[in-house]
PDB file of C-alpha atoms in Angstrom:
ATOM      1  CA  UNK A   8      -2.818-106.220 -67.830  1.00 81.00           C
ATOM      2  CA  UNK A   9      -2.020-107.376 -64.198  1.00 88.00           C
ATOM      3  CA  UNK A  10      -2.384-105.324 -60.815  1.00 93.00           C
ATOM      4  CA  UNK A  11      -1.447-105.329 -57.075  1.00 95.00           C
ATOM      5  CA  UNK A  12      -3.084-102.801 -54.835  1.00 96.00           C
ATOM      6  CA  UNK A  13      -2.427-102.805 -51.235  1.00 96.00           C
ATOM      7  CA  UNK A  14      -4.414 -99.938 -50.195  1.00 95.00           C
ATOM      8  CA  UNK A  15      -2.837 -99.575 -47.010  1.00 97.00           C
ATOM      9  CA  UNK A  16       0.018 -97.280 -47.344  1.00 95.00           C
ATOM     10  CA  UNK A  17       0.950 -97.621 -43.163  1.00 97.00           C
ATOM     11  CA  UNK A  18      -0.410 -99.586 -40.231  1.00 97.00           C
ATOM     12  CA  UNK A  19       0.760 -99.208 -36.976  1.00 97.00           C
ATOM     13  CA  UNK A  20      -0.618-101.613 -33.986  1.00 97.00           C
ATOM     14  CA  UNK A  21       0.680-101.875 -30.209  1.00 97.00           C
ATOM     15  CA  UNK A  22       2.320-105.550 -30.042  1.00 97.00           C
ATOM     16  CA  UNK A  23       0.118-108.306 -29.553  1.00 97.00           C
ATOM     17  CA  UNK A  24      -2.581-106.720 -31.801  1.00 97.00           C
ATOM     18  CA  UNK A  25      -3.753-109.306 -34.676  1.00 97.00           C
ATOM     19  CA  UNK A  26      -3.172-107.334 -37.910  1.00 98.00           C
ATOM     20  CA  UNK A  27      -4.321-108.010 -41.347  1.00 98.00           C
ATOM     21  CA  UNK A  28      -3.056-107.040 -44.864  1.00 98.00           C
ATOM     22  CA  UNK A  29      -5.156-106.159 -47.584  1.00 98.00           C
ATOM     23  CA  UNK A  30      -3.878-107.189 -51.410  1.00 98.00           C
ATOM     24  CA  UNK A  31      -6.319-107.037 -54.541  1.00 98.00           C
ATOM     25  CA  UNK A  32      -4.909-108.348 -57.579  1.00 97.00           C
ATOM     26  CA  UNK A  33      -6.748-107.900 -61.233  1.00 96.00           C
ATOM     27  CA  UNK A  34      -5.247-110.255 -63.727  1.00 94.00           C
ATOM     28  CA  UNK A  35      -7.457-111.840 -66.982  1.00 92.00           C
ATOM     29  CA  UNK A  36      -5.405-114.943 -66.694  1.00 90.00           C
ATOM     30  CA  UNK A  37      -6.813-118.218 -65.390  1.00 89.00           C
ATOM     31  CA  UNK A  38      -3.240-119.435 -64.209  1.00 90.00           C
ATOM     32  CA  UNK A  39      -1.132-117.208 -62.127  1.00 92.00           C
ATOM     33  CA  UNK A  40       0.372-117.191 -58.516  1.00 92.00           C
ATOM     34  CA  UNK A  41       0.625-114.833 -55.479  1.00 94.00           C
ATOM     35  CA  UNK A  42       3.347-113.913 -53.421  1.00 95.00           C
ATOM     36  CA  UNK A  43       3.905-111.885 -50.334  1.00 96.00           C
ATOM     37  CA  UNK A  44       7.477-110.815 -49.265  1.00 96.00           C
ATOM     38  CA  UNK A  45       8.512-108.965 -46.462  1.00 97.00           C
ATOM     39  CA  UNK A  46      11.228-106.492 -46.512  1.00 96.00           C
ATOM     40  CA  UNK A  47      12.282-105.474 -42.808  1.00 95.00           C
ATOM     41  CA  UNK A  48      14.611-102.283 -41.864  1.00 92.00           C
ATOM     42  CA  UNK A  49      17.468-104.120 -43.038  1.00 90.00           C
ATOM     43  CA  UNK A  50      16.312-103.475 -46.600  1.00 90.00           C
ATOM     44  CA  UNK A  51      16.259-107.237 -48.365  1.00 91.00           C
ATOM     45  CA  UNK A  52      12.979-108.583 -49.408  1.00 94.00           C
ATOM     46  CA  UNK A  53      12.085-112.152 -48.112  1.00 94.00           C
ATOM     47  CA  UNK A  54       9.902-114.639 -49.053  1.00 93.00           C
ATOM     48  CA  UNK A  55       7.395-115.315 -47.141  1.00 95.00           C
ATOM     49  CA  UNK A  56       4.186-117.409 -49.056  1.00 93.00           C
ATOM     50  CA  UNK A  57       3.140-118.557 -52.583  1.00 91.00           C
ATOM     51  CA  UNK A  58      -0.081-119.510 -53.582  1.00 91.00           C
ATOM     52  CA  UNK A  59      -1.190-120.895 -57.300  1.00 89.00           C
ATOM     53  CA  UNK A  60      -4.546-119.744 -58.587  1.00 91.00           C
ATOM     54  CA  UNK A  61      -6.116-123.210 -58.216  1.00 89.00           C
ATOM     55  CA  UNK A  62      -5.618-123.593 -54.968  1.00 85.00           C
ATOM     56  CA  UNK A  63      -7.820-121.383 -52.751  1.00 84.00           C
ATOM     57  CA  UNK A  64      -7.552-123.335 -49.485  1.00 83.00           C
ATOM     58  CA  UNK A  65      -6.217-121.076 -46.650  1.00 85.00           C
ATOM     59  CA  UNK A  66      -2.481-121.471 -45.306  1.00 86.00           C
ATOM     60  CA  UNK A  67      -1.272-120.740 -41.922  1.00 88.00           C
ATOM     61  CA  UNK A  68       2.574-120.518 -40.213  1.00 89.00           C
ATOM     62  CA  UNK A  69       2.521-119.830 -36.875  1.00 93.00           C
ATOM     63  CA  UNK A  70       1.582-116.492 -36.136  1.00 95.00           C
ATOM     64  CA  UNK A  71       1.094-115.545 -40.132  1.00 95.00           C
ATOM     65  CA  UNK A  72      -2.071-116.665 -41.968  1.00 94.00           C
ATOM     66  CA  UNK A  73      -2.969-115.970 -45.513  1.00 94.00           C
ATOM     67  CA  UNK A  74      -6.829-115.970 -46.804  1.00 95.00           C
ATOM     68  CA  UNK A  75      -6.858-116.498 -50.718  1.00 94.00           C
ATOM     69  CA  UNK A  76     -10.639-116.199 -52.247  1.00 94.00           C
ATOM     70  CA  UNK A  77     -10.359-115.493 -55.896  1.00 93.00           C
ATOM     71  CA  UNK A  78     -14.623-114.508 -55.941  1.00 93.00           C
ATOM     72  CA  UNK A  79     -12.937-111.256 -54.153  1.00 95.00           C
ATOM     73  CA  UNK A  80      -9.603-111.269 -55.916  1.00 96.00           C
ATOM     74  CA  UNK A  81      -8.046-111.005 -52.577  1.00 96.00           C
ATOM     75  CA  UNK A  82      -4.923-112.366 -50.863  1.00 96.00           C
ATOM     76  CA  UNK A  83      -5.123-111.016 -47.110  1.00 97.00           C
ATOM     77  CA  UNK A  84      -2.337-111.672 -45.185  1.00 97.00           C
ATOM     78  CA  UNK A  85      -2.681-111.786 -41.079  1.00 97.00           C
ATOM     79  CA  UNK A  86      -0.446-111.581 -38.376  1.00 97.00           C
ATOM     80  CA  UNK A  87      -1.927-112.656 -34.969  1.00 96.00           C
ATOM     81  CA  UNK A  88      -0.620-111.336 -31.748  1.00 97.00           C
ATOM     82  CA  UNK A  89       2.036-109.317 -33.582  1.00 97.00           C
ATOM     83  CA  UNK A  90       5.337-108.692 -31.986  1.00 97.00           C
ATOM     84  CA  UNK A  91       7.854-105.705 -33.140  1.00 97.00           C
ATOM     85  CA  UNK A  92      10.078-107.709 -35.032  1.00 96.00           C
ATOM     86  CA  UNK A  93       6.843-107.838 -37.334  1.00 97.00           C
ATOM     87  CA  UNK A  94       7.719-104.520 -38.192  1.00 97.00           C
ATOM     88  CA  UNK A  95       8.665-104.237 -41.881  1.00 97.00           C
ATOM     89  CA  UNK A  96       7.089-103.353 -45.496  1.00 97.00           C
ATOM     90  CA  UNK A  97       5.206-106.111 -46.616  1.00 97.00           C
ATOM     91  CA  UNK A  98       4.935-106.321 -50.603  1.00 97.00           C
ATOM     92  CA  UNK A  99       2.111-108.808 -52.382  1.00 97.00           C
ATOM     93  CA  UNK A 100       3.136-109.747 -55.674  1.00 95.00           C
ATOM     94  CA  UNK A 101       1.893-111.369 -58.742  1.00 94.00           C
ATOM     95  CA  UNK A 102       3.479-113.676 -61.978  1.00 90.00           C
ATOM     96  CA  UNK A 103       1.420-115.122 -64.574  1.00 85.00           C
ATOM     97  CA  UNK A 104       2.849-118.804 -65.644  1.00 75.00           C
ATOM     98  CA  UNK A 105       4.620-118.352 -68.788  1.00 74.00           C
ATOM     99  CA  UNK A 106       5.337-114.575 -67.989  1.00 74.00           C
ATOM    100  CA  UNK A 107       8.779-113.521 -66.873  1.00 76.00           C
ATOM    101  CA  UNK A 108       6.987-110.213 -65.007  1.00 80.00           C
ATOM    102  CA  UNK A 109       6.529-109.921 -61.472  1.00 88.00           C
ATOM    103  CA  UNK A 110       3.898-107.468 -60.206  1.00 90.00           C
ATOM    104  CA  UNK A 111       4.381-106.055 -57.082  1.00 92.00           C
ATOM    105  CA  UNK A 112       2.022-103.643 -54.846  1.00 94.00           C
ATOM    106  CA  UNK A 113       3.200-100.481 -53.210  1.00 94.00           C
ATOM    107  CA  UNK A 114       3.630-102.465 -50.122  1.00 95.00           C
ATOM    108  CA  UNK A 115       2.185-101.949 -46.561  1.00 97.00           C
ATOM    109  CA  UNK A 116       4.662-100.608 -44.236  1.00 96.00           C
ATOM    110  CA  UNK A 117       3.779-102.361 -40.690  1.00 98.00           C
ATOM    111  CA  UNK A 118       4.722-100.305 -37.276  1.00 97.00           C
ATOM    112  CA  UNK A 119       4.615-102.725 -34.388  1.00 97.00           C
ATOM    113  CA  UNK A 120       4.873-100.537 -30.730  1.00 96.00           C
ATOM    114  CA  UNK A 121       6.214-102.367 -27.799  1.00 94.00           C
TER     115      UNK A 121
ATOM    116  CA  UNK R  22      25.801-120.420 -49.330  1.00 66.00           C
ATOM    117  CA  UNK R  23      25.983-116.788 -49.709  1.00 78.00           C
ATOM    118  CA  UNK R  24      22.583-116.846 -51.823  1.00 93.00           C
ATOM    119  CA  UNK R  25      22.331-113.638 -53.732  1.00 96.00           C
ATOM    120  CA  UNK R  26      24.918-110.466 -53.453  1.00 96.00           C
ATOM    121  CA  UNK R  27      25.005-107.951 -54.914  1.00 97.00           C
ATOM    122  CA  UNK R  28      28.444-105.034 -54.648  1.00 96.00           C
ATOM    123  CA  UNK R  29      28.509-101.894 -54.459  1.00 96.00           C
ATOM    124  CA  UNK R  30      25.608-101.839 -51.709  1.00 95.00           C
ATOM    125  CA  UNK R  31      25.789 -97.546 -51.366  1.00 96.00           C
ATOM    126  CA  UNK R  32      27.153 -95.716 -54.417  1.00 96.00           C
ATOM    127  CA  UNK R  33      26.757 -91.677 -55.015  1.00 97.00           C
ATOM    128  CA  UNK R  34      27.309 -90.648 -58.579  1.00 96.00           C
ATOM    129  CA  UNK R  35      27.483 -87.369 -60.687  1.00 97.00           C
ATOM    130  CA  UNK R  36      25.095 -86.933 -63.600  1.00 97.00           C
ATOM    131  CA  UNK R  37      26.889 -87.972 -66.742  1.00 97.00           C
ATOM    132  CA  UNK R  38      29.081 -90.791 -65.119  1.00 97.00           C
ATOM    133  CA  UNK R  39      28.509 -94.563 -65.464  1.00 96.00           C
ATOM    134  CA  UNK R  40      28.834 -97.796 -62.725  1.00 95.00           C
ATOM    135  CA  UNK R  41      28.152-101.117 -63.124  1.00 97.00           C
ATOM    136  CA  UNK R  42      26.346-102.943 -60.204  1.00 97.00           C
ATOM    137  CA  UNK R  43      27.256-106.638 -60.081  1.00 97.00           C
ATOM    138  CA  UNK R  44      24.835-109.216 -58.584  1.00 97.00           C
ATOM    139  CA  UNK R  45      26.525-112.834 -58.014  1.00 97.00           C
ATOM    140  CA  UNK R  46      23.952-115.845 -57.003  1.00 97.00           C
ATOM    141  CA  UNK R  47      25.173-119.471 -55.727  1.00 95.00           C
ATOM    142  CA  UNK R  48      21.897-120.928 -56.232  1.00 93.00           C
ATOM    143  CA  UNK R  49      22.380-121.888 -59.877  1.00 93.00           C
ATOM    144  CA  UNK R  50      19.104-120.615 -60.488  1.00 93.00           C
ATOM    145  CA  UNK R  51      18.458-120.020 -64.482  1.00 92.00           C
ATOM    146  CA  UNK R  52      16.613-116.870 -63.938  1.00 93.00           C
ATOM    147  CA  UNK R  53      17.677-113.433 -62.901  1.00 94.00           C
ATOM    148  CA  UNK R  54      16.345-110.382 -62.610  1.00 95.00           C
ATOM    149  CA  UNK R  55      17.153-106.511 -61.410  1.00 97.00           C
ATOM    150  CA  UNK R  56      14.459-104.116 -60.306  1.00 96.00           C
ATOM    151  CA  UNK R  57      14.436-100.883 -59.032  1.00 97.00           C
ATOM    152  CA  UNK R  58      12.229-100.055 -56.067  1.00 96.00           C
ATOM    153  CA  UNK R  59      11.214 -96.101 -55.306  1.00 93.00           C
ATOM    154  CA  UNK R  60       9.226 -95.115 -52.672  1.00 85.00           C
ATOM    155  CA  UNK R  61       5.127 -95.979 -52.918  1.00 80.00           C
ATOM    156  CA  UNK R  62       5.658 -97.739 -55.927  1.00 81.00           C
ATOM    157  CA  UNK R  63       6.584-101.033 -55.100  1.00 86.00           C
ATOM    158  CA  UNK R  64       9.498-103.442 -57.248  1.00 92.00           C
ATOM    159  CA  UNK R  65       9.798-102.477 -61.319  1.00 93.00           C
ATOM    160  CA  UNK R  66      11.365-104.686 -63.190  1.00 93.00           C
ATOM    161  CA  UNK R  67      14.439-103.346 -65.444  1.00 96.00           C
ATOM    162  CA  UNK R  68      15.859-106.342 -66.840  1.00 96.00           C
ATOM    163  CA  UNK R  69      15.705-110.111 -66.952  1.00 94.00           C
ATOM    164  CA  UNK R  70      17.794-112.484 -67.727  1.00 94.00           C
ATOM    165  CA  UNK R  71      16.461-116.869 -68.496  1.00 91.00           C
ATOM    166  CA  UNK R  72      19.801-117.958 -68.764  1.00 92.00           C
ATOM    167  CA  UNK R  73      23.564-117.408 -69.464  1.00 94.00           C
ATOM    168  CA  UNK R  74      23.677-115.154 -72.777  1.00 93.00           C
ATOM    169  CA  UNK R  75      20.450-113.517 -72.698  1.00 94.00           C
ATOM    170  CA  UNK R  76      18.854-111.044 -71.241  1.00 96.00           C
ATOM    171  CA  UNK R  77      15.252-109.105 -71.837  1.00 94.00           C
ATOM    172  CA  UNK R  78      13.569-105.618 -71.267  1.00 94.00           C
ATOM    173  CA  UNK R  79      11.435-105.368 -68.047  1.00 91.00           C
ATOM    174  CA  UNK R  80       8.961-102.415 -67.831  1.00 90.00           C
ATOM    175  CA  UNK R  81      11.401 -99.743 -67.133  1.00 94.00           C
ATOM    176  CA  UNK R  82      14.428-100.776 -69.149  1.00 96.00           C
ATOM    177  CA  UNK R  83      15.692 -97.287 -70.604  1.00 96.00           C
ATOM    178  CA  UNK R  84      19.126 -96.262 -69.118  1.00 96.00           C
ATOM    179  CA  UNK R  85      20.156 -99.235 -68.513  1.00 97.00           C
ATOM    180  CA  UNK R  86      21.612-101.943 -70.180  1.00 97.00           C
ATOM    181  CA  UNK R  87      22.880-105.628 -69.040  1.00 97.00           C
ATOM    182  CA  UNK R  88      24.720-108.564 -69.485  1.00 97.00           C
ATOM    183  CA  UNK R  89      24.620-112.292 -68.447  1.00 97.00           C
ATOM    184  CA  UNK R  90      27.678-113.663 -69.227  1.00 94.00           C
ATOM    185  CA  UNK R  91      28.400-116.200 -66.788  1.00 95.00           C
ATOM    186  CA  UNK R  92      25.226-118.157 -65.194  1.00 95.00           C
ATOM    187  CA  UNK R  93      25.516-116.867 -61.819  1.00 96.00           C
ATOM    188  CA  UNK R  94      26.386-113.482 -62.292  1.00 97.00           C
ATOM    189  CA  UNK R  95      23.985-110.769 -64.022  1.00 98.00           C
ATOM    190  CA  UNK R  96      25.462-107.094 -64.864  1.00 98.00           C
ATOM    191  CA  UNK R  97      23.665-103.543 -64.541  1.00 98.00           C
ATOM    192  CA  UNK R  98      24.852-101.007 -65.831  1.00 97.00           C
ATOM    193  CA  UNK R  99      24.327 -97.081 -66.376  1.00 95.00           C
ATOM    194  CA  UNK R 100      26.223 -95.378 -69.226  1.00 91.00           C
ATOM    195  CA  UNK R 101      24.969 -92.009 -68.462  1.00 96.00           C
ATOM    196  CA  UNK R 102      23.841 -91.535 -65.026  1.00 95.00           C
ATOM    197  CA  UNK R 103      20.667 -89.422 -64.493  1.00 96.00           C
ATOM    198  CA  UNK R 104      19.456 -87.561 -61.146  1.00 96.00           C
ATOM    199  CA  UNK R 105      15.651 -89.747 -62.109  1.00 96.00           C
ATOM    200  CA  UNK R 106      18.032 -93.396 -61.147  1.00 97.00           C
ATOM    201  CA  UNK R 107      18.445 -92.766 -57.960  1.00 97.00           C
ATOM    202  CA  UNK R 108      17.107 -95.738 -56.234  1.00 97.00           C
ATOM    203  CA  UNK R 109      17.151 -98.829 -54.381  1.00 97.00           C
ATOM    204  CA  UNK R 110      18.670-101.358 -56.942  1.00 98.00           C
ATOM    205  CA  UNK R 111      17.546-105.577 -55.866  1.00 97.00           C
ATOM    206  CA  UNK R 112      18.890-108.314 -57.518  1.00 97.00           C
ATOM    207  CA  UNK R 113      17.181-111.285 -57.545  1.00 95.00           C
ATOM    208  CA  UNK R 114      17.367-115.287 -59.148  1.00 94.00           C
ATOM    209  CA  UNK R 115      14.734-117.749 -59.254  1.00 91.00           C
ATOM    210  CA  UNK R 116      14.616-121.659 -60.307  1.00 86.00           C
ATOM    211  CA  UNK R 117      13.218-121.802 -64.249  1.00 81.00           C
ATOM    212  CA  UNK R 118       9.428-121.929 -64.847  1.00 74.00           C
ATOM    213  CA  UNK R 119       8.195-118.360 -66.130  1.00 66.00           C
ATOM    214  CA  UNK R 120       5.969-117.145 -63.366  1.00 68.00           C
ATOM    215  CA  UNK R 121       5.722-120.329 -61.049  1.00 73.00           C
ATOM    216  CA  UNK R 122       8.211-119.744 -58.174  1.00 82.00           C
ATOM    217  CA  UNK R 123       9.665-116.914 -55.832  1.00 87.00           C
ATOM    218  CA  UNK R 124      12.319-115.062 -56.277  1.00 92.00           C
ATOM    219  CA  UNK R 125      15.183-114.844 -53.985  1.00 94.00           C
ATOM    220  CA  UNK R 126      16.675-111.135 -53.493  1.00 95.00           C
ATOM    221  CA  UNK R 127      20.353-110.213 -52.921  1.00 96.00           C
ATOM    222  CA  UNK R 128      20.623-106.787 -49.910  1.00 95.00           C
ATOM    223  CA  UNK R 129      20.104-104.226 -52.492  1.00 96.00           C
ATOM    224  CA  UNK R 130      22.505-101.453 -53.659  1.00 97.00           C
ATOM    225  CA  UNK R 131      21.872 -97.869 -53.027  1.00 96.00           C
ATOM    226  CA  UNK R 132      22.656 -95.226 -55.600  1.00 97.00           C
ATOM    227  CA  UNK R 133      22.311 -91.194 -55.102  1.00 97.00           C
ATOM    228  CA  UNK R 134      22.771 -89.352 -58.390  1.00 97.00           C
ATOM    229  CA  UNK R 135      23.395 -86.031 -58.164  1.00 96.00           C
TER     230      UNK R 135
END
């Protein structure tokens, strides 16, 4: 059976604070992808990275970075010098290729003070 | 492109009465999908749909049943409503490829039972 925990029920930084995201996914398969999505105040979830299982080389966009290492079974996601339109839940999700199921974490909700 | 929709987007119902919540994509993406999403416990999965004509059971399919009839619209519907469905209701569509890519999200549709 699959799993996404994001331990961190709430974070809440003053802007310009890095922040980082904690996902740890359990899965028995050898082929799967992550996801993260972010869902701001407006409610609709957005897509923000995907990463397959064979690729464990570190991603960054802009502000956003995401640190894959499967030894740990983590997919961290960071936000340097975060501003309050970072403010939002942030799911981390995982699909197994050839599975129509999407896992999804509890989700980090992410206060950003001006 | 209006990407995905999804109507009513607030709904209050009384226990016993049915609605059907339609999602419409633009994408032509094959898949489709509607979760529910309660507080601290993420995105389940309800229903699925792989193309026009079928559907599946997600992981929390009772109460609800579907229908796919034209490609880029996917049905929801309640026959009996229960106090327990109140929730956040996301649609979502995704190219074909079990697993592989993200899924795009329509605003979500907010139902009170009561």
């Amino acid at each position: 059976a699959q799993k996404v925990t994001q331990a961190q029920t709430e974070i809440s930084v003053v802007e310009k604070e890095d922040v980082t995201l904690d996902c740890v996914y359990e899965t028995r398969d050898t082929t799967y992808y992550l996801f993260w999505y972010k869902q701001p105040p407006s409610g609709e979830l957005v897509f923000l990275i995907r990463r397959n299982s064979f690729d464990e080389q570190n991603e960054i966009s802009g502000r956003y970075s995401w640190n894959f290492q499967k030894s740990t079974s983590s997919f961290n996601f960071t936000i340097t010098a975060s501003q309050v339109v970072d403010s939002a839940v942030y799911f981390c999700a995982l699909s197994v290729v050839g599975g129509f199921k999407t896992i999804f974490g509890a989700g980090t909700r992410l206060f950003v003070k001006a | 492109n209006a990407g995905v929709t999804q109507t009513p987007k607030f709904r209050v119902l009384k226990t016993g009465q049915s609605m059907t919540l339609l999602c419409a994509q633009d994408m032509n993406h094959e898949y489709m999908y509607w979760y529910r999403q309660d507080p601290g416990m993420g995105l389940r999965l309800i229903h699925y749909s792989v193309g026009e004509g079928t559907t599946a059971k997600g992981e929390v399919p009772d109460g609800y049943n579907v229908s796919r009839l034209k490609k880029q619209n996917f049905l929801l519907g309640l026959e009996s409503a229960a106090p327990s469905q109140t929730s956040v209701y996301f649609c979502a569509s995704s190219p074909p490829g079990p697993g592989a890519y993200e899924q795009y999200f329509g605003p979500g549709t907010r139902l009170t039972v009561t």
